[in-house]
mmCIF file of C-alpha atoms in Angstrom:
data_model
loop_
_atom_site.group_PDB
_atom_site.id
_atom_site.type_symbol
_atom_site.label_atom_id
_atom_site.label_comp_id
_atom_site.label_asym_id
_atom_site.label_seq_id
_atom_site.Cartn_x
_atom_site.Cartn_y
_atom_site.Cartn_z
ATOM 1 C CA UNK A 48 13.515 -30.557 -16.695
ATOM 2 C CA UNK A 49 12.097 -33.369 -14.549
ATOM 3 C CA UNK A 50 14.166 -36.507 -14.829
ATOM 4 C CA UNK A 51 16.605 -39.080 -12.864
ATOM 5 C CA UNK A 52 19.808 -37.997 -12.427
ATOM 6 C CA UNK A 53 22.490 -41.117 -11.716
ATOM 7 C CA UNK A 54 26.252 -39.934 -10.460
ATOM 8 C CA UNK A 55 28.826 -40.894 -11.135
ATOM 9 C CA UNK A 56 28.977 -42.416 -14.361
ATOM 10 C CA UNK A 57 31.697 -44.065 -13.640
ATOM 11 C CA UNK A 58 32.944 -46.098 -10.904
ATOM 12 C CA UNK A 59 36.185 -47.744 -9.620
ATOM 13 C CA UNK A 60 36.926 -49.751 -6.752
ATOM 14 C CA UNK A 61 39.035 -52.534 -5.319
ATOM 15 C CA UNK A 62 37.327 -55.824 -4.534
ATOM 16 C CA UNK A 63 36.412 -55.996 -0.495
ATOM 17 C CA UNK A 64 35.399 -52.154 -0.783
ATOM 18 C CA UNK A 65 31.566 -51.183 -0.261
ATOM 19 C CA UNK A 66 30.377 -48.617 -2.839
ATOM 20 C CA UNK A 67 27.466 -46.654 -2.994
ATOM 21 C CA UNK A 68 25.439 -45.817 -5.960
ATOM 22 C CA UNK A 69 23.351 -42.406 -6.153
ATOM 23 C CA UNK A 70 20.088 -42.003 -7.621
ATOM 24 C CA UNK A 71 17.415 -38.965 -7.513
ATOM 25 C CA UNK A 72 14.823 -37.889 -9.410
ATOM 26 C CA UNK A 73 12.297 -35.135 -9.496
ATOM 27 C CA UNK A 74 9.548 -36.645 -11.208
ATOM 28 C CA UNK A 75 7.615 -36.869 -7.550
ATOM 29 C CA UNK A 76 7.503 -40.579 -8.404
ATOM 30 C CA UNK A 77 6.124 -42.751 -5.745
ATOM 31 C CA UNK A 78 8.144 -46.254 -6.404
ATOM 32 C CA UNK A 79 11.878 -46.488 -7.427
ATOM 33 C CA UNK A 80 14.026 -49.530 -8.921
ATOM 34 C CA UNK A 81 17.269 -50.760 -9.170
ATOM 35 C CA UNK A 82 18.328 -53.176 -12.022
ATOM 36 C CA UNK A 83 21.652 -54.384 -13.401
ATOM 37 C CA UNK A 84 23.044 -55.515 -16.602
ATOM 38 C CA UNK A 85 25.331 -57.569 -17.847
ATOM 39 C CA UNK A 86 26.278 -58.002 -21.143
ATOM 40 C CA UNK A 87 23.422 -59.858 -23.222
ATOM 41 C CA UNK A 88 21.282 -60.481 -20.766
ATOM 42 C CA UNK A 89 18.370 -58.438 -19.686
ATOM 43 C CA UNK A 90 17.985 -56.191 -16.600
ATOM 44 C CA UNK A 91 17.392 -58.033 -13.805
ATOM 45 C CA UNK A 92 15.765 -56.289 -10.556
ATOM 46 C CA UNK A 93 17.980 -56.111 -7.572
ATOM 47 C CA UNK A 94 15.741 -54.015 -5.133
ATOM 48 C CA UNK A 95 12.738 -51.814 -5.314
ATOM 49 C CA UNK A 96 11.010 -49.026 -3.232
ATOM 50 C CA UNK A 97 6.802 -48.177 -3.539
ATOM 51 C CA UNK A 98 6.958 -45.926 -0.485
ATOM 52 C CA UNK A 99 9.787 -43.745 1.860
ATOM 53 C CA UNK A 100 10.568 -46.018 4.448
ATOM 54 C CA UNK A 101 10.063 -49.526 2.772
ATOM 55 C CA UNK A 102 11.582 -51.160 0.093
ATOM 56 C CA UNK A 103 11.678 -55.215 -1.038
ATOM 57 C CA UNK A 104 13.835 -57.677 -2.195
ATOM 58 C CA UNK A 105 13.967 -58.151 -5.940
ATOM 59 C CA UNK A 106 15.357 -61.290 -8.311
ATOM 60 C CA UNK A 107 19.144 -60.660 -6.862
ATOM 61 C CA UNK A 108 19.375 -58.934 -3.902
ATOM 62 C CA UNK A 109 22.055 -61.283 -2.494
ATOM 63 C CA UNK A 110 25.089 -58.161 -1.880
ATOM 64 C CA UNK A 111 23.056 -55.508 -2.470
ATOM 65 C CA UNK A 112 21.578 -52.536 0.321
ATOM 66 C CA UNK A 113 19.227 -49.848 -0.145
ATOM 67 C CA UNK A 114 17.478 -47.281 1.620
ATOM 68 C CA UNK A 115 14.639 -44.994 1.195
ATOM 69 C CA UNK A 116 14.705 -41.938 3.605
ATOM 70 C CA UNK A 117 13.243 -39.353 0.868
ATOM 71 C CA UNK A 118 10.934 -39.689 -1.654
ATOM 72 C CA UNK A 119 12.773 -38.323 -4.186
ATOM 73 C CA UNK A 120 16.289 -40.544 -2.942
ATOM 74 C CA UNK A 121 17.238 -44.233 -3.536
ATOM 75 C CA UNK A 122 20.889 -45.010 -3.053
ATOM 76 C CA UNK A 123 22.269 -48.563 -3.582
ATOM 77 C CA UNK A 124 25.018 -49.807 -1.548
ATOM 78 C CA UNK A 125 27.015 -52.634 -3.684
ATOM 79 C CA UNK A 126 28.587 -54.862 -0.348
ATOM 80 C CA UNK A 127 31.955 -56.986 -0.657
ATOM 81 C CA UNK A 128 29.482 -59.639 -0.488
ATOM 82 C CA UNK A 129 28.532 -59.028 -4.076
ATOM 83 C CA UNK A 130 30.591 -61.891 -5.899
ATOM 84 C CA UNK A 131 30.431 -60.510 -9.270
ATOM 85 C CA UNK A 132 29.830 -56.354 -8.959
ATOM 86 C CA UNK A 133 31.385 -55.554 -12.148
ATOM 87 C CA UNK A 134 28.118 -54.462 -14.163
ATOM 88 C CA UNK A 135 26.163 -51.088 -15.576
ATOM 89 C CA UNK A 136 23.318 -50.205 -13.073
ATOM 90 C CA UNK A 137 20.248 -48.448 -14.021
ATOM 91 C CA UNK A 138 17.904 -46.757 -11.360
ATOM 92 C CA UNK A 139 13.898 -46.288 -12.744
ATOM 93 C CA UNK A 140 10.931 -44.726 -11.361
ATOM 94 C CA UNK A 141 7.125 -44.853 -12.123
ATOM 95 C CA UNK A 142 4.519 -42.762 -10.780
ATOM 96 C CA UNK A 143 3.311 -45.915 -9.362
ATOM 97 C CA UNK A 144 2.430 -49.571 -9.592
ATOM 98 C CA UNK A 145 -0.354 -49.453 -12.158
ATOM 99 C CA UNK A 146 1.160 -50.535 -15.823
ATOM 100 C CA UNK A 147 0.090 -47.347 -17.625
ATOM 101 C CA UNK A 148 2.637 -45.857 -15.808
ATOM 102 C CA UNK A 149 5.896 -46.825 -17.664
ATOM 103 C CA UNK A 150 9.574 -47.011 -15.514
ATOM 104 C CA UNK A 151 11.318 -44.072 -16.264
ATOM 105 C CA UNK A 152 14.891 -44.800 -16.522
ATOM 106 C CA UNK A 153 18.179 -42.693 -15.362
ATOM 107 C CA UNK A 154 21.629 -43.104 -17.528
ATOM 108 C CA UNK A 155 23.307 -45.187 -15.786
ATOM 109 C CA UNK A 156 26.450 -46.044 -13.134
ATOM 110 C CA UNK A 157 29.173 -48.588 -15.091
ATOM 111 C CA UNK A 158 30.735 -50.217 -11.889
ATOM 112 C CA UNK A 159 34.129 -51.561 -12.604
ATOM 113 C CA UNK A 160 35.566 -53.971 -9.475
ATOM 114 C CA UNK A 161 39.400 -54.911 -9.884
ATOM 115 C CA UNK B 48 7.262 -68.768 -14.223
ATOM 116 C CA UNK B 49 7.277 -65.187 -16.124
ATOM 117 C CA UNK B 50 9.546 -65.279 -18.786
ATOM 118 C CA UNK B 51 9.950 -62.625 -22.181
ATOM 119 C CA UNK B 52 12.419 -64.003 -25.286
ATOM 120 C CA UNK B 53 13.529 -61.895 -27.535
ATOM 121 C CA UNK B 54 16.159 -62.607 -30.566
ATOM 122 C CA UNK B 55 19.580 -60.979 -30.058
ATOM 123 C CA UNK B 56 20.698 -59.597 -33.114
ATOM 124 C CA UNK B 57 19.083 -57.794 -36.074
ATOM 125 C CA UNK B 58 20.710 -56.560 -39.038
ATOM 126 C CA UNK B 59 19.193 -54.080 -42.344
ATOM 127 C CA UNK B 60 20.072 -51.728 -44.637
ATOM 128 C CA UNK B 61 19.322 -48.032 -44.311
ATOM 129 C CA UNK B 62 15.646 -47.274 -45.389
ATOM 130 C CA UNK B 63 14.528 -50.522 -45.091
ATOM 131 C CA UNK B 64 11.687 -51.723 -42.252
ATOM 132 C CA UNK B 65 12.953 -53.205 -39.303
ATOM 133 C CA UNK B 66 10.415 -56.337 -37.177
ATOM 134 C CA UNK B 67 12.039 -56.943 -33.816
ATOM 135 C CA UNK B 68 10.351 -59.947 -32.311
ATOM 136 C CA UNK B 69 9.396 -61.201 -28.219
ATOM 137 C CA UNK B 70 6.978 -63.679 -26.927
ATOM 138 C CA UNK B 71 5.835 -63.984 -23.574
ATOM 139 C CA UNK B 72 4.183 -66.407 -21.501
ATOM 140 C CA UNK B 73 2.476 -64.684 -18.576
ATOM 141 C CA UNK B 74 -0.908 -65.157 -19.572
ATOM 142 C CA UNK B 75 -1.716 -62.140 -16.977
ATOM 143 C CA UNK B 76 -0.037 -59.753 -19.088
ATOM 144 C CA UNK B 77 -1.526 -56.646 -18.778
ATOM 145 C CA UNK B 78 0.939 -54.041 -20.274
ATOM 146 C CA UNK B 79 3.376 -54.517 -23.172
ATOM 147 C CA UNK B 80 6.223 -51.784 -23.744
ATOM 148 C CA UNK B 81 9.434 -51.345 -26.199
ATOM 149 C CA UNK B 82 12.368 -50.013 -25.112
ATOM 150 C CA UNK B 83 15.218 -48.366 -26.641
ATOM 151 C CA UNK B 84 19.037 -48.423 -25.190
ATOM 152 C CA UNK B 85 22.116 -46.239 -26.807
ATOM 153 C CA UNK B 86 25.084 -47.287 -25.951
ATOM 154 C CA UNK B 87 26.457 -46.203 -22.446
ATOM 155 C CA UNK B 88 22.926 -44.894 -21.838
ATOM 156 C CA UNK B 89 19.552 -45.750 -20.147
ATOM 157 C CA UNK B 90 16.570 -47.319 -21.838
ATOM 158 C CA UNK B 91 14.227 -44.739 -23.168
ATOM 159 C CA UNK B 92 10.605 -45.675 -23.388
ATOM 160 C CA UNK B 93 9.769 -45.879 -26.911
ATOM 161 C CA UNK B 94 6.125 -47.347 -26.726
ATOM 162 C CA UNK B 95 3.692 -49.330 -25.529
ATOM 163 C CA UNK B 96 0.556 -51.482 -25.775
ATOM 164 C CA UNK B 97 -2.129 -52.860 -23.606
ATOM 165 C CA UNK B 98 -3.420 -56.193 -23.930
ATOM 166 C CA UNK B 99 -6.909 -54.924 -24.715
ATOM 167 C CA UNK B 100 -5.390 -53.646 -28.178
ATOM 168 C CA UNK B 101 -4.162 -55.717 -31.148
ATOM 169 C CA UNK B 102 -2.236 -52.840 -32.810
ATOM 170 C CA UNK B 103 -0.460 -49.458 -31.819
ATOM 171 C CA UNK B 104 0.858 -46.904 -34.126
ATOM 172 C CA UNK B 105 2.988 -44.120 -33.243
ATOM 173 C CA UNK B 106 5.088 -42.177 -36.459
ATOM 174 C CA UNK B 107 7.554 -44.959 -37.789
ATOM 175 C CA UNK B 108 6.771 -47.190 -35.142
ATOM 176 C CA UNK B 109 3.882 -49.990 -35.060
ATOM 177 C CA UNK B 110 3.344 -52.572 -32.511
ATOM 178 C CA UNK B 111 1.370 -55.302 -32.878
ATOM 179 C CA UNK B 112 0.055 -58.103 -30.296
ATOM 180 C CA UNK B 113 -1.059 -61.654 -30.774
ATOM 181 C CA UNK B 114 -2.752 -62.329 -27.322
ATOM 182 C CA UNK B 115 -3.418 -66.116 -28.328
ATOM 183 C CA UNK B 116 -0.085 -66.507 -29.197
ATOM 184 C CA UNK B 117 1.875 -64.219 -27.178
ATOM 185 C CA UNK B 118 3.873 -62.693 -29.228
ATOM 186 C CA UNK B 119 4.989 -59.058 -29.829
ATOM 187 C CA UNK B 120 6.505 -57.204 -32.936
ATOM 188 C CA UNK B 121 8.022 -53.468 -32.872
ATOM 189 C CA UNK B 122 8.082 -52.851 -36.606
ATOM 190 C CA UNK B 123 9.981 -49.825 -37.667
ATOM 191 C CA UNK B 124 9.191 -48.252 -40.742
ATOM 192 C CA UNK B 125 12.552 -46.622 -43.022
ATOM 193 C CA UNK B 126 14.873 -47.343 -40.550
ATOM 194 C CA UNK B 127 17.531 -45.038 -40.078
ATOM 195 C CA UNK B 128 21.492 -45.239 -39.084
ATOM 196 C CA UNK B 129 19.988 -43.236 -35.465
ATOM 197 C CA UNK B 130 18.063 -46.443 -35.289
ATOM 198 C CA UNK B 131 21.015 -48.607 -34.506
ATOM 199 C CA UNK B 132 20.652 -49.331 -30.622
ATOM 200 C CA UNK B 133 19.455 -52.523 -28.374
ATOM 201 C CA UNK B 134 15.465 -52.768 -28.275
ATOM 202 C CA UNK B 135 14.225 -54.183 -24.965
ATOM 203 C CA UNK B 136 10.523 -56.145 -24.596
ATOM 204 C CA UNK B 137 9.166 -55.713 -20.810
ATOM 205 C CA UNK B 138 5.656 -56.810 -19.703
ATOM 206 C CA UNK B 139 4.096 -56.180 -16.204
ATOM 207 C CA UNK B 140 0.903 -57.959 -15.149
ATOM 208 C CA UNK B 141 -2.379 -56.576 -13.647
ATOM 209 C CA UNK B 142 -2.520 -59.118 -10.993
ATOM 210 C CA UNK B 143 1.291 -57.248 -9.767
ATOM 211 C CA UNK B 144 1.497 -54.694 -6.886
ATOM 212 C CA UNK B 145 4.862 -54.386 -7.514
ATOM 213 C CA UNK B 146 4.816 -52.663 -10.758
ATOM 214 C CA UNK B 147 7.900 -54.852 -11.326
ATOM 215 C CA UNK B 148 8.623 -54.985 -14.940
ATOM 216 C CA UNK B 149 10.136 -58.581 -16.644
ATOM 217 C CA UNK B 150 12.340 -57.838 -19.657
ATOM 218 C CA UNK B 151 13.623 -59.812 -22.384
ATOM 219 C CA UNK B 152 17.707 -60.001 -23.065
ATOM 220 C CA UNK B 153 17.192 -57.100 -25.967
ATOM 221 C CA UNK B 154 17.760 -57.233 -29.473
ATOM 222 C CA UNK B 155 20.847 -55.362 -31.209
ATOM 223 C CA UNK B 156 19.893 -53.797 -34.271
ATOM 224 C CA UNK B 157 22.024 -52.971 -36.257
ATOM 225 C CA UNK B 158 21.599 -50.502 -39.689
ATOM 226 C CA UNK B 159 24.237 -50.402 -42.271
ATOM 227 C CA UNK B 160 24.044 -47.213 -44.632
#
């Protein structure tokens, strides 16, 4: 079954530590997101990827990495620089920028920072 | 600059219809979609509507779309216990390369038997 696959589920780690989020999916989707959420708010976009080798800025950025060396790959790095980590992160895909292609959406990584 | 509202919290009674509620106010808005979010899970695209279209039926669900006043309903016919969840609004505009999505802040629904 085709779909975006988000590991681990969850995730501990001390404050000052970098952690790294995985995301893949085999959809052959062109563009891949990254959003968190935080209780009662809506998902806000932290970083997104139309092509292998680029990928822009979203909303909140600010402690955040990414990288896009495969098509089908999309890892987030969460810094120490990230002030307030502790949050459930959802990777998406589309099959590309046009609106009639929905975001497809993985389960989720709950991020806990102590 | 692009903003979705939505309502936070929506309570019925088993087999009763549910009307979640979002307004908009990119004017640009091409694409209108619900989404649906178990708890501890991802969002799961339930529908969606373009702004050509004032209505969109799909089993229990109907959306409908008032372009002059921006507003969008998700109206769920005999709502069901399975039902309970948070329901997310998201609208993307034409005039986007990005295919970047702006949500609302989701509504809880919640059914009571």
């Amino acid at each position: 079954d085709g779909g975006i696959t988000q590991s681990p589920k969850y995730l501990f780690r001390k404050e000052g530590q970098n952690v790294t989020l995985s995301c893949e999916q085999n959809l052959n989707h062109d563009a891949m997101y990254w959003y968190r959420q935080d209780p009662g708010q809506g998902l806000r976009l932290i970083y997104y990827s139309q092509i292998v080798n680029d990928f822009q800025k979203g909303d909140i950025a600010e402690g955040y990495s990414v990288s896009r060396e495969k098509k089908e790959s999309f890892p987030l790095t969460v810094t120490s620089a990230q002030k307030n980590p502790t949050a459930f992160y959802l990777c998406a895909s589309r099959s590309g920028a046009g609106g009639n292609s929905p975001l497809h959406f993985g389960n989720g990584t709950r991020l806990t920072v102590t | 600059g692009e903003d979705v509202e939505q309502s936070l919290f929506l309570s019925v009674r088993e087999g009763d219809s549910s009307v979640i509620n979002c307004t908009y106010t990119d004017s640009s808005s091409t694409y209108l979609y619900w989404y649906k979010q178990e708890p501890g899970a991802g969002l799961q695209l339930l529908t969606y509507i373009f702004s050509n279209m004032d209505m969109k039926q799909d089993q229990r669900l109907t959306v409908l779309l008032n372009k002059k006043d921006k507003h969008l309903s998700l109206r769920i016919a005999d709502t069901q216990t399975g039902d309970s969840a948070i329901y997310f609004c998201a609208e993307t505009s034409s005039s986007s390369n990005t295919g970047k999505l702006i949500f609302g802040q989701g509504t809880t629904l919640q059914v009571k038997p």
